[in-house]
Each structure stands twice: as C-alpha cells, then as structure tokens.
Amino acid sequence: MSNSIESVLVETRVFPPPASAVQGATISGMDAYRALVAQAERDPNAFWARLAREHLQWTKPFTQVLDESKAPFYRWFGDGELNVSANCLEAQIAQGKGDKVAIIFEADDGKVDKITYSQLLVRVSRFANGLKSLGYKLGDRAIIYMPMSIEAVVAMQACARLGVIHSVVFGGFSAKSLQERIVDVGASLVITADEQMRGGKAIALKPAVEEALAMGGCEAVRRVVVYKRTGAKVDWTEGRDLWMHDVEAGQPDVCTPTPVNAEHPLFILYTSGSTGKPKGVQHSSAGYLLWSALTVKWTFDSRDSDVFWCTADVGWVTGHTYITYGPLACGLTQVMFEGVPTYPDSGRFWDMIARHKVSVFYTAPTAIRSLIKACEGNPKTHPRNYALDCLRIIGSVGEPINPEAWMWYYKNVGRERCPIVDTWWQTETGGHMITPLPGATPLKPGSCTLPLPGISAAIVDETGEDVPSGSGGFLVMKRPWPAMIRTIWGDPDRFIKSYFPPELKGYYLAGDGAQRDADGYFWIMGRIDDVLNVSGHRLGTMEVESALVAHEMVAEAAVVGRPDDTTGEAVVAFVVLKRSRPEGDEAKAIAQQLRDWVAKEIGPIAKPRDIRFGDNLPKTRSGKIMRRLLRVVAKGETITQDVSTLENPAILEQLSKSL
Ligand code: PRX
C-alpha cells in the first residue's frame, strides 16, 4: 500500500445542503437517500430491474437481471434489447423535446452553434446511413480521433445507432498511441478531423492518422472519414479517405436504429494500468446507459430547465458519460466547448457560464487550481466579476480536490449556495460511484462523501476484511453494478488480475487507497498502484518508462510521481544514459530531447516535468529498483529510511540534484 494512506485527514467543516437545493430534488433529504440504499440492499435485483424499466426504453424487454454464472464476467439484463442512440434521441423527441436545444457548442474562437434534438437526430441518422452504405455494421470497430465538436457526438451516436463499437482516442495522444489502439481494437474505420483548435492554435489530427496507419498493423482500416474543421490542406488517399459531409450528403434523414443485446459493447476506452500497455476497458450498452442517465438525474439533480456543462473532453470517460450519453438520455440542454479555460483569458469558463446561463457546471480540480492561480495574476478574470447566479450545482471529478481549492470553488463560483458534488469514479465504473447528492448530503471539503444507492463501496485490508473507520485500506465494490467494466478488450485474464484478485473475496478492486471517517464518509487517498494522476489524466509509470527506454540514448529509466500544486501530480523521470552522465547545459538539452520523445511516443500529457540523470538507479542487491526512495528524492525530501539494503546508496545524492 502506498505511503499516501498514512496521513489522516482532519476536516471538521460541514456544509448542509441549502433548503433551496433540498426542495423538489430527485433525492430530497438524507431519509430519501437512506430509503433507496435500503431498497437496493434488500433486493438488488428488484431495485435495478425497476430502474432499468423506468429509465430505459427497450425494444425487447429483459426478463433476467443479473447473471453471475460466469463471475466476474457479469451480465446485466442479458436477454433484453435496445438501442442507445434511440434512447438519447427518439425517446426525447417522443416526449416533446424535438425543438429543445440539445447542444450549445462554443468554438475556441467564441463562435456558437446550437442544435436541437430533432436536428441532431437527422445529423446522426444521415451519418449512420452513410456509414451503413460503406458497409459498416453491428460489431465493427471504429476509432474516433476528433476535436470537441458536435461532429464528435454525431460520430459516437451514429456508431451506437448501428451497433458499431467505438473507441475514442483523445486528440492529445500521439500517432504511436493512436496506432496501438487501432491495432488493439482491430478497427476498420477511423473518424477524424483535419485539425483541432485549442487556445487560438491549430493542431493537426489527420497527419497523425496518416502516420499511425503508416506504422503498420492497421490493414483492417478500410476508410478514414474526415470532419473538415479548419479547411487545412491534408494528404488524401483516394478510395480510402472521405469527408464527413460527403458521407452524410444525400443520405435519408431516417435511419432505423439497430436493436442490440443489452450486453453488446457500446465502446472500448483505453486507460492506464500499473503494468504494460493501456487497457481497453469494455462497456456494455444497457447497464452503462442506465447508469449514465441515472447519475445525471441523481448526482446533478437534473431538471428539464437546466443548462448542463461538463468541461471534459469526449476522449475521456467523463466526456462519454456526461456529454455524449447521460445528458442526452435525460433530454437536457448542454454546453460543449472546444477550447481551453485560459483563452482568450482565464475568465473564459465564468464568462461562458454567464452567457449560456449554465445551471450545472462540472469540471476538474486541476482546472480549478490553475484558474485560482491565474486570477491572482489577472484579477479581472476572478469569478466575482461574472454573473454566476444562474448556477445551481457545481461538480468536481478526476482527482482528489484539496480542501483549499474546494473552499475557493464553493465561495467564489458557487457563492456559498451551490452544493459541490465531488464525484469519485473511474473509466471502469462507467459513472459516479461515491458522491454527494445535492439535495441530501451534508458536504465536507475534500470528501466524496457517500456511495450512491446500489453501490456497495467498502474499504478492506489485504485479505478482504473490512477495516475499522479511520484506518486506511483498499477501496472495493462488494457487489457488481450495471455500468461496471465487462472485460479488458481481448485480454480477459488481465481483467481478472487487475480487478478481481483472488485474496479479495471476489470484490472489485478499484486501485485507490481510501479511508472512512466516523460518519462513514469516504476520503480518497490516491492510487495504490503505479498509476499517476496528472491534471486528472491517468498515466502508468511503466508506460512512460517504456517510452523513455525506447530512446536510443537511454539505458534505464524509472518514473515516479511527485505532488504538484496545480496538476495534482507531476511526472519525474530518473534516467541512466548509455553514454556518460551529462551535466549543465548538455543535460538540459538532452532532457528536452527526451521530453519531446515522450510526447511523440505517448502524448504531451506524459512529458516528464523533471528529468534527473544518474550513473545508475538505486537498487537492492537483487537488482530491484527502489521506487519508494525515488519518490522521496523526487519530492526533494531527505531520506530518513534505512538504505542499508541498497547496492549503491551513494547514487541517491547524485539523483537528488535537479538540473
Ligand atoms: O484515483 C482515482 C481518481 O481518478 C482515478 C480514475 O481515473 P480515470 O479512470 O481516468 O477516470 C477519471 C474520471 C472519472 C481514480 O481511480 N479520481 C477520480 N475521481 C476522483 C478521484 N480521486 C479523488 N476524488 C475524486 N472525486
């Protein structure tokens, strides 16, 4: 277990929900919450079956709820059929929401586009018909490598409409990462754009696709469909490449949704683990959609009149659940943003909230922390200068939010009247798991509070036994839930190894350390494995190490995280070169070269913040790298631990010196 568990948080401030948030809430008051929790515990199958009937539209109703016969490969609602896109579009239009705005899209340069539910259905249907005419069908895999755009939602929804399994790759990932995902899913289709715009700069996407395809192993890709975002000149392969608007052109406005089995994979999304290459997390159609819709209703207490804004990118799970699927399945109006929070200045988020009258705002602690800093430097962009009275609920996701950032967010953005929902969840969980309910849960800054009804979160020791409150342990889920990961695409053994270790009694192991306080509130203490959280993005230390040693100059590398005020954690790499250890300006130049290399191998988010060169790495006599010591060195702290088992203790001093 990582040493981050050692500290015990002492936080005594409690903020009960304001009466205005309790009144009329979907789950109103703690008694209502407890009643739902009790219902779920008494008869989980009846609980989930009722919700799945109430919140989803089925083309073939299910008769089975949970099938545990092949645990941990659970199946939910396994004999039912539905279509995810029909639930997000036709089902809303049937409720009279055809003319309601589905997406308010704001481009990097401030240009705003709106699309109603009826218009979105037409776009999705035409594009789906176009894909169908190209021969794409149920079970095919499509890679989506696109900027934040209505077109990205159209592409995902069109895949869902046909039962084509999508795998979205974040636009910030490199050609190499893209190629690995194309190969792993066996994609026959790639949907991309010429370029994306971020902070006033154009960033090429299509060239990365060309580069990825040229790396080999991608022979299954028959078509590359390109959304024309900027009109930049791009290389073109006749017979393979098509413009998205040409695929849509002339297609009928109606595309009958393909009914799929409840368990049909809706998507595969890659995320980092402690070993090896990123894992393709496979999600289901029905269970996933149920939880997407339900958590939007519960956690954000969504109302028909809301303007919802989740600032995540569709390349991450947050963008899947809380942009493409959840808000649409609830018939909400949502804002979608192409750019970055600091362009044209760091007041962009607050300005957009005021202009679009956003009532529910959902962002990441790293964004909050960087905006706190930014408005210290430029007071004009402080949230106090913007009309934020439209806000009702504000949320946080992706990493622990430190109590100071929580208080700032609560006071300056929420004006002490908006509950903060600090939502703990993961790519693998599909949706929120532990989170306050805005109309019920008293808040404590820095705690994600209590599990949602139906979610059996617990903290256990190495043998799966519950630990007493106040003690640290492994965060687990004792029972399966509908939106859980189904498997790792193509690697069922790794699925079992990663999430269901035999000593934990069949519980789902989240990979986080946590503790509970006397009120049963959960406090997440960070990962227990070699996974880092940099600006809310998950990164495996092994991935960065592999990228570094793939460089011709590098003999050996060890990567650890160190705490960082803005990004949560920062990547620190300890590197041994094949040549002698560089110093001074030469060391700086090589470090820069290695950073650029990592950006090319994985993506800019994986670039090491610090690189330290050594003649060797601290190792035990059996040759094991002592990462525990490297973490201390990375923080700039003095080593107090016993180093007598080290082969080469002197190396620590050398590595302590930054460039
Ligand atoms: O360590 C936890 C942290 O992010 C991890 C999941 O990362 P990912 O799969 O990329 O999903 C991010 C978006 C859901 C978790 O294992 N994490 C996520 N939310 C929180 C959090 N840590 C503390 N508090 C949170 N609210």
Coordinates of C-alpha atoms and ligand atoms in Angstrom, one line a residue, residues 269-272 281 312 316-319 322 362 365 396-401 421-432 434-436 446-448 475 508 510-513 522-529 531-533 536-539 569, ligand 1:
L269 CA -11.9 3.2 -23.9
Y270 CA -8.2 2.8 -23.1
T271 CA -6.9 3.7 -19.7
S272 CA -3.6 3.2 -17.9
V281 CA -12.0 -1.0 -20.9
A312 CA -14.3 17.2 -20.0
W316 CA -12.1 10.6 -21.6
V317 CA -14.8 8.6 -19.9
T318 CA -16.2 11.8 -18.3
G319 CA -16.9 13.1 -21.8
Y322 CA -21.5 13.2 -19.1
Y362 CA -18.9 20.0 -13.8
P365 CA -9.8 20.2 -9.7
S396 CA -15.6 18.1 -9.4
V397 CA -14.1 15.0 -11.0
G398 CA -11.0 13.1 -11.8
E399 CA -8.7 13.5 -8.7
P400 CA -8.9 14.5 -5.1
I401 CA -9.9 18.1 -4.6
V421 CA -20.7 17.3 -5.9
D422 CA -17.2 15.8 -5.6
T423 CA -17.7 12.7 -7.7
W424 CA -15.4 9.7 -7.3
W425 CA -15.5 7.2 -10.1
Q426 CA -13.3 5.7 -12.8
T427 CA -13.2 4.7 -16.5
E428 CA -14.0 1.2 -15.3
T429 CA -17.1 2.2 -13.3
G430 CA -18.9 3.8 -16.2
G431 CA -20.4 6.6 -14.0
H432 CA -20.4 8.1 -10.5
I434 CA -19.3 7.8 -4.5
T435 CA -20.6 11.3 -4.5
P436 CA -22.8 13.7 -2.5
G446 CA -12.2 17.1 0.3
S447 CA -14.5 14.1 0.8
C448 CA -16.5 12.5 -2.0
L475 CA -11.3 0.8 -1.9
Y508 CA -13.9 -5.3 -7.4
A510 CA -10.7 0.0 -7.6
G511 CA -6.9 0.6 -7.3
D512 CA -7.4 3.5 -4.9
G513 CA -6.5 3.7 -1.2
F522 CA -15.1 8.3 2.1
W523 CA -11.8 10.1 1.8
I524 CA -9.8 9.0 -1.3
M525 CA -6.1 8.9 -0.6
G526 CA -4.8 8.3 -4.2
R527 CA -3.7 5.3 -6.2
I528 CA -2.2 2.2 -4.5
D529 CA -0.5 1.1 -7.8
V531 CA -0.7 4.9 -11.8
L532 CA -0.2 8.6 -11.7
N533 CA -2.9 11.3 -11.9
G536 CA -6.9 14.4 -13.8
H537 CA -5.3 12.2 -16.5
R538 CA -4.4 8.7 -15.7
L539 CA -0.8 7.7 -16.6
E569 CA 1.0 15.0 -9.5
Ligands
PRX1 O1 -7.6 7.7 -8.3 C1 -9.0 8.0 -8.7 C2 -9.1 9.3 -9.4 O2 -9.1 9.0 -10.7 C3 -9.0 7.6 -11.0 C4 -9.8 7.2 -12.2 O3 -9.2 7.8 -13.3 P1 -10.0 7.7 -14.7 O4 -10.3 6.3 -15.0 O5 -9.1 8.4 -15.7 O6 -11.3 8.4 -14.5 C5 -11.3 9.8 -14.3 C6 -12.7 10.3 -14.4 C7 -13.7 9.6 -13.6 C8 -9.5 7.0 -9.7 O7 -9.0 5.7 -9.5 N1 -10.3 10.0 -9.0 C9 -11.4 10.2 -9.9 N2 -12.4 10.9 -9.2 C10 -11.9 11.3 -8.0 C11 -10.6 10.7 -7.9 N3 -9.9 10.8 -6.8 C12 -10.4 11.5 -5.8 N4 -11.6 12.1 -5.8 C13 -12.4 12.0 -6.9 N5 -13.6 12.7 -7.0

